[in-house]
Structures are given as C-alpha cells and as structure tokens.
Amino acid sequence: MLKIFTSIDTSFERLLETLAVLFYCSEYLFICIIILIILIYLLFTKYFIIPLLYFSWVYYDRNVHNQGLNHWIRRLSIWTYFVNYFPIKLIKTHDLDPRRTYIFACHPHGLMGCSIVANFGTESTGFSHQFPGLTPHILTLPEYLLWMPFKREYWLSLGFDCRKGQALVLVVGGGIEALDAIPNTLRLTLKHRFGFIKMALKHGTPLVPVLSFGENNVYNQYEVPKGSIINRIQLLVTRVTGITPPLFYGRGLFEHTIGYLAHRKPITTVGKYLLYISETFG
C-alpha cells in the first residue's frame, strides 16, 4: 500500500514539474503573441478601453526597464518544480564580495535559456543563499521589454532589465547562439562580442565566466548548413526582428510524444573562475 501511495506522490510531483515547464515554454514561445492579438482585437470592440488603458500605461511607464520591478515572481514555488524537472544545479566555486559589481558572462544561450532564467531569474537554485548580498539583473534589449504584453511585466519581475546592478548577467552569444544549440555540442558565439570586456576594463569590473553544461541537450534541433538558403532566412529574420527562428522540437505533454516542451536532461551551471580586471587598464 505504501508503495502505491509513493508512486502516486512521485507521479504527482512529475506532473507539477511538467506543468511548470509547460508554462515557461508556452510563455516563451507564444503567450505574449496571443495576448497582443487579443488586445488588438479588443481595440475594435466595445471593450476598447482595456487595451487603450494598458498601452497608455506602457507608454507612460516606458522607462521602467531602467528601474526594474519588484522581483516577487522569483520566489514562487513554480520555479522549484521547473528546476527539479531537468534538474538544474548551480555550482559555486568562489565567494563574491557583495560590495563589488560583477559581470556574469554566460554561455550557452540554448533554445530558451532555461538555465539562465532558473539560476539568475529565480531563487530555485539558491543564488541569494550562495551569494548573499548580490541581486542578479539579466540584461536584455529595451525593445524586448517595452511593447510585449505580459512578457514585459513578467520578465521585469524576474530581474530582466537594463539598469545598473551588483550582478549583471549577460548572455554573450545572444539569441543568434540558439542556432548552434545542437545536442551534445557546445558552439559559442564570440565573434564581435567583446564589448562587455571593454566595459569591464574601463570600470575595473570583475568578470565571472559562466558555463551551463547540458543546456543544449534539452531540445532537438535540425542542424542547418551554414550559408544555405534556410540559414540565410534565419539570419535575416534575426536581423530584422531580433528574434531567432531555429528549427527545433522537444517532447509533448505526455512522454514519448513530440512537442515544444524541453526534455528532462540535467543542466549544471558553473562559474568556472573569477577574473579580476584592474582599473589601471581602463
């Protein structure tokens, strides 16, 4: 009898973990687009005041990406289930002085940046416990935060913003690195990506290189040959919209089905070493 209840508990935990990942992947891919379509539709109905008020507020509050929001979403229990799904681990190798400012230079981006959000956008892997006194801010482009309904407030509450902070989290390869997120490979986008090093040199800011092992394994992606027509289209879409369109697939809501959920593959994030850059080089 105990074995039956244990099996039920385990299955229920796995269900909650799957639902947490379903929420994350759905939000990442299309929830904000659906909300935007609904708001535009409402503009032409008797409920036009709803989107009008929202877009008016977005315009009035357009500089919020330089100020940030309360990070209450970071502490929700849904992120514990999200992390346990893979699972994702954050390995600490150095103590960091909370009186200093740091740049966490992260690789790889992966398809949906699962480890980036889990480690630095939530408290589910214990960032604040391992590095007391530091608050991470995941840097992103302002246009991503200004006009995307729901995603704007959601990302800001996770710590995505453009303001200065103690622990600036930078995904060096950006979205273009997602095109190289092939399972069992680790291809980093570094060309023309050294601006953050110049800033670190200028301000004497320590760099913390961060690598997430296994990030590229949580999705399958069709490897498109460089220079092919499809690859050129992908790069063109990226340049025009800022959104990278990889050809990928994951698992479905049920095991052994195809869908857009991430696979249950472990991810281990390590800040391998700490590099201090002297202010005298600025």
PDB file of N, CA and C in Angstrom, residues 189-277:
ATOM      1  N   THR A 189      29.126  31.634 -29.535  1.00  0.00           N
ATOM      2  CA  THR A 189      29.193  32.810 -30.405  1.00  0.00           C
ATOM      3  C   THR A 189      29.994  33.886 -29.688  1.00  0.00           C
ATOM      4  N   LEU A 190      31.215  34.125 -30.166  1.00  0.00           N
ATOM      5  CA  LEU A 190      32.110  35.089 -29.521  1.00  0.00           C
ATOM      6  C   LEU A 190      32.548  36.213 -30.457  1.00  0.00           C
ATOM      7  N   LYS A 191      32.450  35.990 -31.760  1.00  0.00           N
ATOM      8  CA  LYS A 191      32.914  36.987 -32.723  1.00  0.00           C
ATOM      9  C   LYS A 191      32.116  38.277 -32.585  1.00  0.00           C
ATOM     10  N   HIS A 192      32.832  39.386 -32.487  1.00  0.00           N
ATOM     11  CA  HIS A 192      32.229  40.719 -32.342  1.00  0.00           C
ATOM     12  C   HIS A 192      31.416  40.829 -31.050  1.00  0.00           C
ATOM     13  N   ARG A 193      31.781  40.058 -30.023  1.00  0.00           N
ATOM     14  CA  ARG A 193      31.033  40.081 -28.762  1.00  0.00           C
ATOM     15  C   ARG A 193      31.934  40.459 -27.586  1.00  0.00           C
ATOM     16  N   PHE A 194      32.860  41.374 -27.808  1.00  0.00           N
ATOM     17  CA  PHE A 194      33.810  41.705 -26.756  1.00  0.00           C
ATOM     18  C   PHE A 194      33.564  43.072 -26.133  1.00  0.00           C
ATOM     19  N   GLY A 195      32.418  43.669 -26.422  1.00  0.00           N
ATOM     20  CA  GLY A 195      32.117  44.978 -25.842  1.00  0.00           C
ATOM     21  C   GLY A 195      32.048  44.948 -24.335  1.00  0.00           C
ATOM     22  N   PHE A 196      31.549  43.840 -23.775  1.00  0.00           N
ATOM     23  CA  PHE A 196      31.443  43.750 -22.315  1.00  0.00           C
ATOM     24  C   PHE A 196      32.822  43.682 -21.667  1.00  0.00           C
ATOM     25  N   ILE A 197      33.800  43.137 -22.395  1.00  0.00           N
ATOM     26  CA  ILE A 197      35.162  43.093 -21.851  1.00  0.00           C
ATOM     27  C   ILE A 197      35.748  44.500 -21.809  1.00  0.00           C
ATOM     28  N   LYS A 198      35.467  45.292 -22.840  1.00  0.00           N
ATOM     29  CA  LYS A 198      35.937  46.684 -22.857  1.00  0.00           C
ATOM     30  C   LYS A 198      35.334  47.471 -21.698  1.00  0.00           C
ATOM     31  N   MET A 199      34.041  47.232 -21.434  1.00  0.00           N
ATOM     32  CA  MET A 199      33.383  47.915 -20.321  1.00  0.00           C
ATOM     33  C   MET A 199      33.972  47.467 -18.992  1.00  0.00           C
ATOM     34  N   ALA A 200      34.281  46.174 -18.884  1.00  0.00           N
ATOM     35  CA  ALA A 200      34.888  45.666 -17.652  1.00  0.00           C
ATOM     36  C   ALA A 200      36.267  46.281 -17.438  1.00  0.00           C
ATOM     37  N   LEU A 201      37.031  46.415 -18.524  1.00  0.00           N
ATOM     38  CA  LEU A 201      38.340  47.054 -18.441  1.00  0.00           C
ATOM     39  C   LEU A 201      38.217  48.514 -18.024  1.00  0.00           C
ATOM     40  N   LYS A 202      37.233  49.194 -18.589  1.00  0.00           N
ATOM     41  CA  LYS A 202      37.046  50.616 -18.318  1.00  0.00           C
ATOM     42  C   LYS A 202      36.692  50.869 -16.860  1.00  0.00           C
ATOM     43  N   HIS A 203      35.841  50.008 -16.302  1.00  0.00           N
ATOM     44  CA  HIS A 203      35.339  50.241 -14.947  1.00  0.00           C
ATOM     45  C   HIS A 203      35.988  49.342 -13.895  1.00  0.00           C
ATOM     46  N   GLY A 204      36.924  48.480 -14.314  1.00  0.00           N
ATOM     47  CA  GLY A 204      37.570  47.607 -13.349  1.00  0.00           C
ATOM     48  C   GLY A 204      36.617  46.606 -12.729  1.00  0.00           C
ATOM     49  N   THR A 205      35.689  46.103 -13.519  1.00  0.00           N
ATOM     50  CA  THR A 205      34.663  45.183 -13.018  1.00  0.00           C
ATOM     51  C   THR A 205      35.106  43.735 -13.189  1.00  0.00           C
ATOM     52  N   PRO A 206      35.023  42.928 -12.143  1.00  0.00           N
ATOM     53  CA  PRO A 206      35.389  41.513 -12.263  1.00  0.00           C
ATOM     54  C   PRO A 206      34.437  40.765 -13.197  1.00  0.00           C
ATOM     55  N   LEU A 207      35.008  39.879 -14.001  1.00  0.00           N
ATOM     56  CA  LEU A 207      34.218  39.025 -14.884  1.00  0.00           C
ATOM     57  C   LEU A 207      34.062  37.644 -14.264  1.00  0.00           C
ATOM     58  N   VAL A 208      32.868  37.104 -14.348  1.00  0.00           N
ATOM     59  CA  VAL A 208      32.605  35.749 -13.867  1.00  0.00           C
ATOM     60  C   VAL A 208      32.098  34.931 -15.056  1.00  0.00           C
ATOM     61  N   PRO A 209      32.985  34.235 -15.758  1.00  0.00           N
ATOM     62  CA  PRO A 209      32.537  33.395 -16.872  1.00  0.00           C
ATOM     63  C   PRO A 209      31.674  32.242 -16.349  1.00  0.00           C
ATOM     64  N   VAL A 210      30.521  32.047 -16.958  1.00  0.00           N
ATOM     65  CA  VAL A 210      29.567  31.030 -16.507  1.00  0.00           C
ATOM     66  C   VAL A 210      29.242  30.106 -17.678  1.00  0.00           C
ATOM     67  N   LEU A 211      29.312  28.811 -17.428  1.00  0.00           N
ATOM     68  CA  LEU A 211      29.014  27.833 -18.469  1.00  0.00           C
ATOM     69  C   LEU A 211      27.975  26.845 -17.954  1.00  0.00           C
ATOM     70  N   SER A 212      26.935  26.630 -18.745  1.00  0.00           N
ATOM     71  CA  SER A 212      25.871  25.687 -18.371  1.00  0.00           C
ATOM     72  C   SER A 212      26.016  24.419 -19.204  1.00  0.00           C
ATOM     73  N   PHE A 213      26.498  23.370 -18.569  1.00  0.00           N
ATOM     74  CA  PHE A 213      26.678  22.097 -19.249  1.00  0.00           C
ATOM     75  C   PHE A 213      25.327  21.384 -19.365  1.00  0.00           C
ATOM     76  N   GLY A 214      24.954  21.024 -20.580  1.00  0.00           N
ATOM     77  CA  GLY A 214      23.698  20.323 -20.804  1.00  0.00           C
ATOM     78  C   GLY A 214      22.580  21.201 -21.319  1.00  0.00           C
ATOM     79  N   GLU A 215      22.781  22.508 -21.359  1.00  0.00           N
ATOM     80  CA  GLU A 215      21.736  23.422 -21.844  1.00  0.00           C
ATOM     81  C   GLU A 215      21.313  23.081 -23.275  1.00  0.00           C
ATOM     82  N   ASN A 216      22.263  22.712 -24.099  1.00  0.00           N
ATOM     83  CA  ASN A 216      21.948  22.420 -25.499  1.00  0.00           C
ATOM     84  C   ASN A 216      21.296  21.056 -25.707  1.00  0.00           C
ATOM     85  N   ASN A 217      21.200  20.269 -24.633  1.00  0.00           N
ATOM     86  CA  ASN A 217      20.655  18.918 -24.777  1.00  0.00           C
ATOM     87  C   ASN A 217      19.154  18.832 -24.544  1.00  0.00           C
ATOM     88  N   VAL A 218      18.534  19.913 -24.088  1.00  0.00           N
ATOM     89  CA  VAL A 218      17.124  19.821 -23.693  1.00  0.00           C
ATOM     90  C   VAL A 218      16.174  19.938 -24.882  1.00  0.00           C
ATOM     91  N   TYR A 219      16.701  20.259 -26.060  1.00  0.00           N
ATOM     92  CA  TYR A 219      15.887  20.303 -27.277  1.00  0.00           C
ATOM     93  C   TYR A 219      16.640  19.650 -28.425  1.00  0.00           C
ATOM     94  N   ASN A 220      15.894  19.116 -29.359  1.00  0.00           N
ATOM     95  CA  ASN A 220      16.466  18.640 -30.614  1.00  0.00           C
ATOM     96  C   ASN A 220      16.332  19.755 -31.645  1.00  0.00           C
ATOM     97  N   GLN A 221      17.362  19.935 -32.440  1.00  0.00           N
ATOM     98  CA  GLN A 221      17.322  20.977 -33.467  1.00  0.00           C
ATOM     99  C   GLN A 221      17.896  20.433 -34.769  1.00  0.00           C
ATOM    100  N   TYR A 222      17.212  20.747 -35.854  1.00  0.00           N
ATOM    101  CA  TYR A 222      17.738  20.375 -37.163  1.00  0.00           C
ATOM    102  C   TYR A 222      18.929  21.277 -37.472  1.00  0.00           C
ATOM    103  N   GLU A 223      20.064  20.662 -37.731  1.00  0.00           N
ATOM    104  CA  GLU A 223      21.284  21.430 -37.994  1.00  0.00           C
ATOM    105  C   GLU A 223      21.272  21.927 -39.435  1.00  0.00           C
ATOM    106  N   VAL A 224      21.090  23.216 -39.577  1.00  0.00           N
ATOM    107  CA  VAL A 224      21.014  23.832 -40.906  1.00  0.00           C
ATOM    108  C   VAL A 224      22.422  24.207 -41.364  1.00  0.00           C
ATOM    109  N   PRO A 225      22.844  23.784 -42.547  1.00  0.00           N
ATOM    110  CA  PRO A 225      24.190  24.120 -43.040  1.00  0.00           C
ATOM    111  C   PRO A 225      24.396  25.633 -43.133  1.00  0.00           C
ATOM    112  N   LYS A 226      25.567  26.078 -42.713  1.00  0.00           N
ATOM    113  CA  LYS A 226      25.897  27.497 -42.802  1.00  0.00           C
ATOM    114  C   LYS A 226      25.919  27.944 -44.264  1.00  0.00           C
ATOM    115  N   GLY A 227      25.295  29.080 -44.524  1.00  0.00           N
ATOM    116  CA  GLY A 227      25.277  29.608 -45.875  1.00  0.00           C
ATOM    117  C   GLY A 227      24.155  29.087 -46.745  1.00  0.00           C
ATOM    118  N   SER A 228      23.383  28.123 -46.235  1.00  0.00           N
ATOM    119  CA  SER A 228      22.260  27.598 -47.008  1.00  0.00           C
ATOM    120  C   SER A 228      21.131  28.626 -47.052  1.00  0.00           C
ATOM    121  N   ILE A 229      20.140  28.390 -47.912  1.00  0.00           N
ATOM    122  CA  ILE A 229      19.025  29.331 -48.044  1.00  0.00           C
ATOM    123  C   ILE A 229      18.274  29.461 -46.722  1.00  0.00           C
ATOM    124  N   ILE A 230      18.036  28.327 -46.068  1.00  0.00           N
ATOM    125  CA  ILE A 230      17.314  28.361 -44.791  1.00  0.00           C
ATOM    126  C   ILE A 230      18.102  29.142 -43.751  1.00  0.00           C
ATOM    127  N   ASN A 231      19.419  28.920 -43.717  1.00  0.00           N
ATOM    128  CA  ASN A 231      20.262  29.633 -42.761  1.00  0.00           C
ATOM    129  C   ASN A 231      20.259  31.138 -43.033  1.00  0.00           C
ATOM    130  N   ARG A 232      20.264  31.517 -44.304  1.00  0.00           N
ATOM    131  CA  ARG A 232      20.213  32.943 -44.652  1.00  0.00           C
ATOM    132  C   ARG A 232      18.888  33.565 -44.219  1.00  0.00           C
ATOM    133  N   ILE A 233      17.806  32.807 -44.378  1.00  0.00           N
ATOM    134  CA  ILE A 233      16.495  33.297 -43.946  1.00  0.00           C
ATOM    135  C   ILE A 233      16.476  33.477 -42.431  1.00  0.00           C
ATOM    136  N   GLN A 234      17.049  32.509 -41.714  1.00  0.00           N
ATOM    137  CA  GLN A 234      17.116  32.609 -40.253  1.00  0.00           C
ATOM    138  C   GLN A 234      17.876  33.857 -39.818  1.00  0.00           C
ATOM    139  N   LEU A 235      19.013  34.107 -40.448  1.00  0.00           N
ATOM    140  CA  LEU A 235      19.826  35.272 -40.096  1.00  0.00           C
ATOM    141  C   LEU A 235      19.113  36.569 -40.457  1.00  0.00           C
ATOM    142  N   LEU A 236      18.391  36.567 -41.582  1.00  0.00           N
ATOM    143  CA  LEU A 236      17.644  37.756 -41.996  1.00  0.00           C
ATOM    144  C   LEU A 236      16.538  38.065 -40.997  1.00  0.00           C
ATOM    145  N   VAL A 237      15.788  37.051 -40.585  1.00  0.00           N
ATOM    146  CA  VAL A 237      14.724  37.238 -39.596  1.00  0.00           C
ATOM    147  C   VAL A 237      15.303  37.757 -38.289  1.00  0.00           C
ATOM    148  N   THR A 238      16.462  37.233 -37.912  1.00  0.00           N
ATOM    149  CA  THR A 238      17.111  37.678 -36.676  1.00  0.00           C
ATOM    150  C   THR A 238      17.497  39.144 -36.755  1.00  0.00           C
ATOM    151  N   ARG A 239      18.069  39.564 -37.894  1.00  0.00           N
ATOM    152  CA  ARG A 239      18.484  40.962 -38.054  1.00  0.00           C
ATOM    153  C   ARG A 239      17.289  41.906 -38.060  1.00  0.00           C
ATOM    154  N   VAL A 240      16.204  41.496 -38.704  1.00  0.00           N
ATOM    155  CA  VAL A 240      15.039  42.369 -38.857  1.00  0.00           C
ATOM    156  C   VAL A 240      14.208  42.448 -37.585  1.00  0.00           C
ATOM    157  N   THR A 241      13.992  41.309 -36.931  1.00  0.00           N
ATOM    158  CA  THR A 241      13.078  41.254 -35.782  1.00  0.00           C
ATOM    159  C   THR A 241      13.774  41.121 -34.437  1.00  0.00           C
ATOM    160  N   GLY A 242      15.034  40.669 -34.449  1.00  0.00           N
ATOM    161  CA  GLY A 242      15.712  40.406 -33.182  1.00  0.00           C
ATOM    162  C   GLY A 242      15.344  39.063 -32.596  1.00  0.00           C
ATOM    163  N   ILE A 243      14.482  38.319 -33.287  1.00  0.00           N
ATOM    164  CA  ILE A 243      14.039  37.006 -32.821  1.00  0.00           C
ATOM    165  C   ILE A 243      14.670  35.933 -33.698  1.00  0.00           C
ATOM    166  N   THR A 244      15.309  34.945 -33.069  1.00  0.00           N
ATOM    167  CA  THR A 244      15.973  33.879 -33.809  1.00  0.00           C
ATOM    168  C   THR A 244      15.018  32.704 -34.007  1.00  0.00           C
ATOM    169  N   PRO A 245      14.832  32.235 -35.257  1.00  0.00           N
ATOM    170  CA  PRO A 245      13.889  31.144 -35.524  1.00  0.00           C
ATOM    171  C   PRO A 245      14.566  29.793 -35.796  1.00  0.00           C
ATOM    172  N   PRO A 246      15.036  29.084 -34.782  1.00  0.00           N
ATOM    173  CA  PRO A 246      15.631  27.770 -35.015  1.00  0.00           C
ATOM    174  C   PRO A 246      14.572  26.729 -35.373  1.00  0.00           C
ATOM    175  N   LEU A 247      14.970  25.699 -36.094  1.00  0.00           N
ATOM    176  CA  LEU A 247      14.073  24.592 -36.439  1.00  0.00           C
ATOM    177  C   LEU A 247      14.264  23.502 -35.387  1.00  0.00           C
ATOM    178  N   PHE A 248      13.390  23.477 -34.403  1.00  0.00           N
ATOM    179  CA  PHE A 248      13.600  22.591 -33.260  1.00  0.00           C
ATOM    180  C   PHE A 248      12.319  21.842 -32.905  1.00  0.00           C
ATOM    181  N   TYR A 249      12.494  20.848 -32.061  1.00  0.00           N
ATOM    182  CA  TYR A 249      11.351  20.168 -31.460  1.00  0.00           C
ATOM    183  C   TYR A 249      11.785  19.563 -30.128  1.00  0.00           C
ATOM    184  N   GLY A 250      10.820  19.386 -29.259  1.00  0.00           N
ATOM    185  CA  GLY A 250      11.077  18.788 -27.957  1.00  0.00           C
ATOM    186  C   GLY A 250      10.103  17.656 -27.717  1.00  0.00           C
ATOM    187  N   ARG A 251       9.693  17.503 -26.492  1.00  0.00           N
ATOM    188  CA  ARG A 251       8.729  16.461 -26.151  1.00  0.00           C
ATOM    189  C   ARG A 251       7.348  17.077 -25.984  1.00  0.00           C
ATOM    190  N   GLY A 252       6.329  16.228 -26.002  1.00  0.00           N
ATOM    191  CA  GLY A 252       4.974  16.691 -25.789  1.00  0.00           C
ATOM    192  C   GLY A 252       4.607  16.673 -24.320  1.00  0.00           C
ATOM    193  N   LEU A 253       3.351  16.970 -24.038  1.00  0.00           N
ATOM    194  CA  LEU A 253       2.874  16.981 -22.660  1.00  0.00           C
ATOM    195  C   LEU A 253       2.942  15.593 -22.055  1.00  0.00           C
ATOM    196  N   PHE A 254       2.830  14.577 -22.896  1.00  0.00           N
ATOM    197  CA  PHE A 254       2.945  13.192 -22.449  1.00  0.00           C
ATOM    198  C   PHE A 254       4.265  12.618 -22.953  1.00  0.00           C
ATOM    199  N   GLU A 255       4.796  11.644 -22.209  1.00  0.00           N
ATOM    200  CA  GLU A 255       6.076  11.036 -22.575  1.00  0.00           C
ATOM    201  C   GLU A 255       5.987  10.400 -23.962  1.00  0.00           C
ATOM    202  N   HIS A 256       7.127  10.392 -24.646  1.00  0.00           N
ATOM    203  CA  HIS A 256       7.271   9.737 -25.945  1.00  0.00           C
ATOM    204  C   HIS A 256       6.390  10.365 -27.026  1.00  0.00           C
ATOM    205  N   THR A 257       6.083  11.639 -26.863  1.00  0.00           N
ATOM    206  CA  THR A 257       5.383  12.384 -27.908  1.00  0.00           C
ATOM    207  C   THR A 257       6.223  13.605 -28.270  1.00  0.00           C
ATOM    208  N   ILE A 258       5.999  14.147 -29.448  1.00  0.00           N
ATOM    209  CA  ILE A 258       6.759  15.304 -29.920  1.00  0.00           C
ATOM    210  C   ILE A 258       5.978  16.580 -29.637  1.00  0.00           C
ATOM    211  N   GLY A 259       6.670  17.596 -29.170  1.00  0.00           N
ATOM    212  CA  GLY A 259       6.026  18.869 -28.874  1.00  0.00           C
ATOM    213  C   GLY A 259       7.059  19.957 -28.692  1.00  0.00           C
ATOM    214  N   TYR A 260       6.727  20.951 -27.886  1.00  0.00           N
ATOM    215  CA  TYR A 260       7.647  22.076 -27.693  1.00  0.00           C
ATOM    216  C   TYR A 260       8.171  22.175 -26.263  1.00  0.00           C
ATOM    217  N   LEU A 261       7.915  21.156 -25.442  1.00  0.00           N
ATOM    218  CA  LEU A 261       8.458  21.166 -24.086  1.00  0.00           C
ATOM    219  C   LEU A 261       9.897  20.672 -24.097  1.00  0.00           C
ATOM    220  N   ALA A 262      10.685  21.155 -23.163  1.00  0.00           N
ATOM    221  CA  ALA A 262      12.072  20.716 -23.042  1.00  0.00           C
ATOM    222  C   ALA A 262      12.127  19.270 -22.552  1.00  0.00           C
ATOM    223  N   HIS A 263      13.164  18.564 -22.949  1.00  0.00           N
ATOM    224  CA  HIS A 263      13.376  17.205 -22.464  1.00  0.00           C
ATOM    225  C   HIS A 263      13.910  17.247 -21.028  1.00  0.00           C
ATOM    226  N   ARG A 264      13.706  16.159 -20.311  1.00  0.00           N
ATOM    227  CA  ARG A 264      14.253  16.027 -18.955  1.00  0.00           C
ATOM    228  C   ARG A 264      15.733  15.649 -19.059  1.00  0.00           C
ATOM    229  N   LYS A 265      16.563  16.632 -19.193  1.00  0.00           N
ATOM    230  CA  LYS A 265      18.011  16.437 -19.277  1.00  0.00           C
ATOM    231  C   LYS A 265      18.682  17.318 -18.227  1.00  0.00           C
ATOM    232  N   PRO A 266      19.622  16.785 -17.458  1.00  0.00           N
ATOM    233  CA  PRO A 266      20.260  17.581 -16.403  1.00  0.00           C
ATOM    234  C   PRO A 266      21.106  18.718 -16.958  1.00  0.00           C
ATOM    235  N   ILE A 267      21.075  19.851 -16.259  1.00  0.00           N
ATOM    236  CA  ILE A 267      21.889  21.017 -16.608  1.00  0.00           C
ATOM    237  C   ILE A 267      22.681  21.431 -15.373  1.00  0.00           C
ATOM    238  N   THR A 268      23.975  21.573 -15.524  1.00  0.00           N
ATOM    239  CA  THR A 268      24.837  22.000 -14.419  1.00  0.00           C
ATOM    240  C   THR A 268      25.531  23.298 -14.802  1.00  0.00           C
ATOM    241  N   THR A 269      25.305  24.333 -14.013  1.00  0.00           N
ATOM    242  CA  THR A 269      25.869  25.656 -14.287  1.00  0.00           C
ATOM    243  C   THR A 269      27.030  25.922 -13.345  1.00  0.00           C
ATOM    244  N   VAL A 270      28.167  26.294 -13.917  1.00  0.00           N
ATOM    245  CA  VAL A 270      29.383  26.511 -13.132  1.00  0.00           C
ATOM    246  C   VAL A 270      30.012  27.845 -13.512  1.00  0.00           C
ATOM    247  N   GLY A 271      30.337  28.669 -12.488  1.00  0.00           N
ATOM    248  CA  GLY A 271      31.184  29.840 -12.689  1.00  0.00           C
ATOM    249  C   GLY A 271      32.604  29.353 -12.506  1.00  0.00           C
ATOM    250  N   LYS A 272      33.266  29.030 -13.616  1.00  0.00           N
ATOM    251  CA  LYS A 272      34.495  28.247 -13.541  1.00  0.00           C
ATOM    252  C   LYS A 272      35.639  28.966 -12.841  1.00  0.00           C
ATOM    253  N   TYR A 273      35.777  30.257 -13.089  1.00  0.00           N
ATOM    254  CA  TYR A 273      36.810  31.008 -12.391  1.00  0.00           C
ATOM    255  C   TYR A 273      36.417  32.470 -12.353  1.00  0.00           C
ATOM    256  N   LEU A 274      37.095  33.206 -11.535  1.00  0.00           N
ATOM    257  CA  LEU A 274      36.808  34.635 -11.375  1.00  0.00           C
ATOM    258  C   LEU A 274      38.001  35.425 -11.875  1.00  0.00           C
ATOM    259  N   LEU A 275      37.776  36.312 -12.831  1.00  0.00           N
ATOM    260  CA  LEU A 275      38.854  37.097 -13.429  1.00  0.00           C
ATOM    261  C   LEU A 275      38.729  38.545 -13.002  1.00  0.00           C
ATOM    262  N   TYR A 276      39.690  39.019 -12.219  1.00  0.00           N
ATOM    263  CA  TYR A 276      39.690  40.423 -11.814  1.00  0.00           C
ATOM    264  C   TYR A 276      40.425  41.245 -12.856  1.00  0.00           C
ATOM    265  N   ILE A 277      39.806  42.330 -13.268  1.00  0.00           N
ATOM    266  CA  ILE A 277      40.417  43.216 -14.262  1.00  0.00           C
ATOM    267  C   ILE A 277      40.761  44.535 -13.589  1.00  0.00           C
TER     268      ILE A 277
END
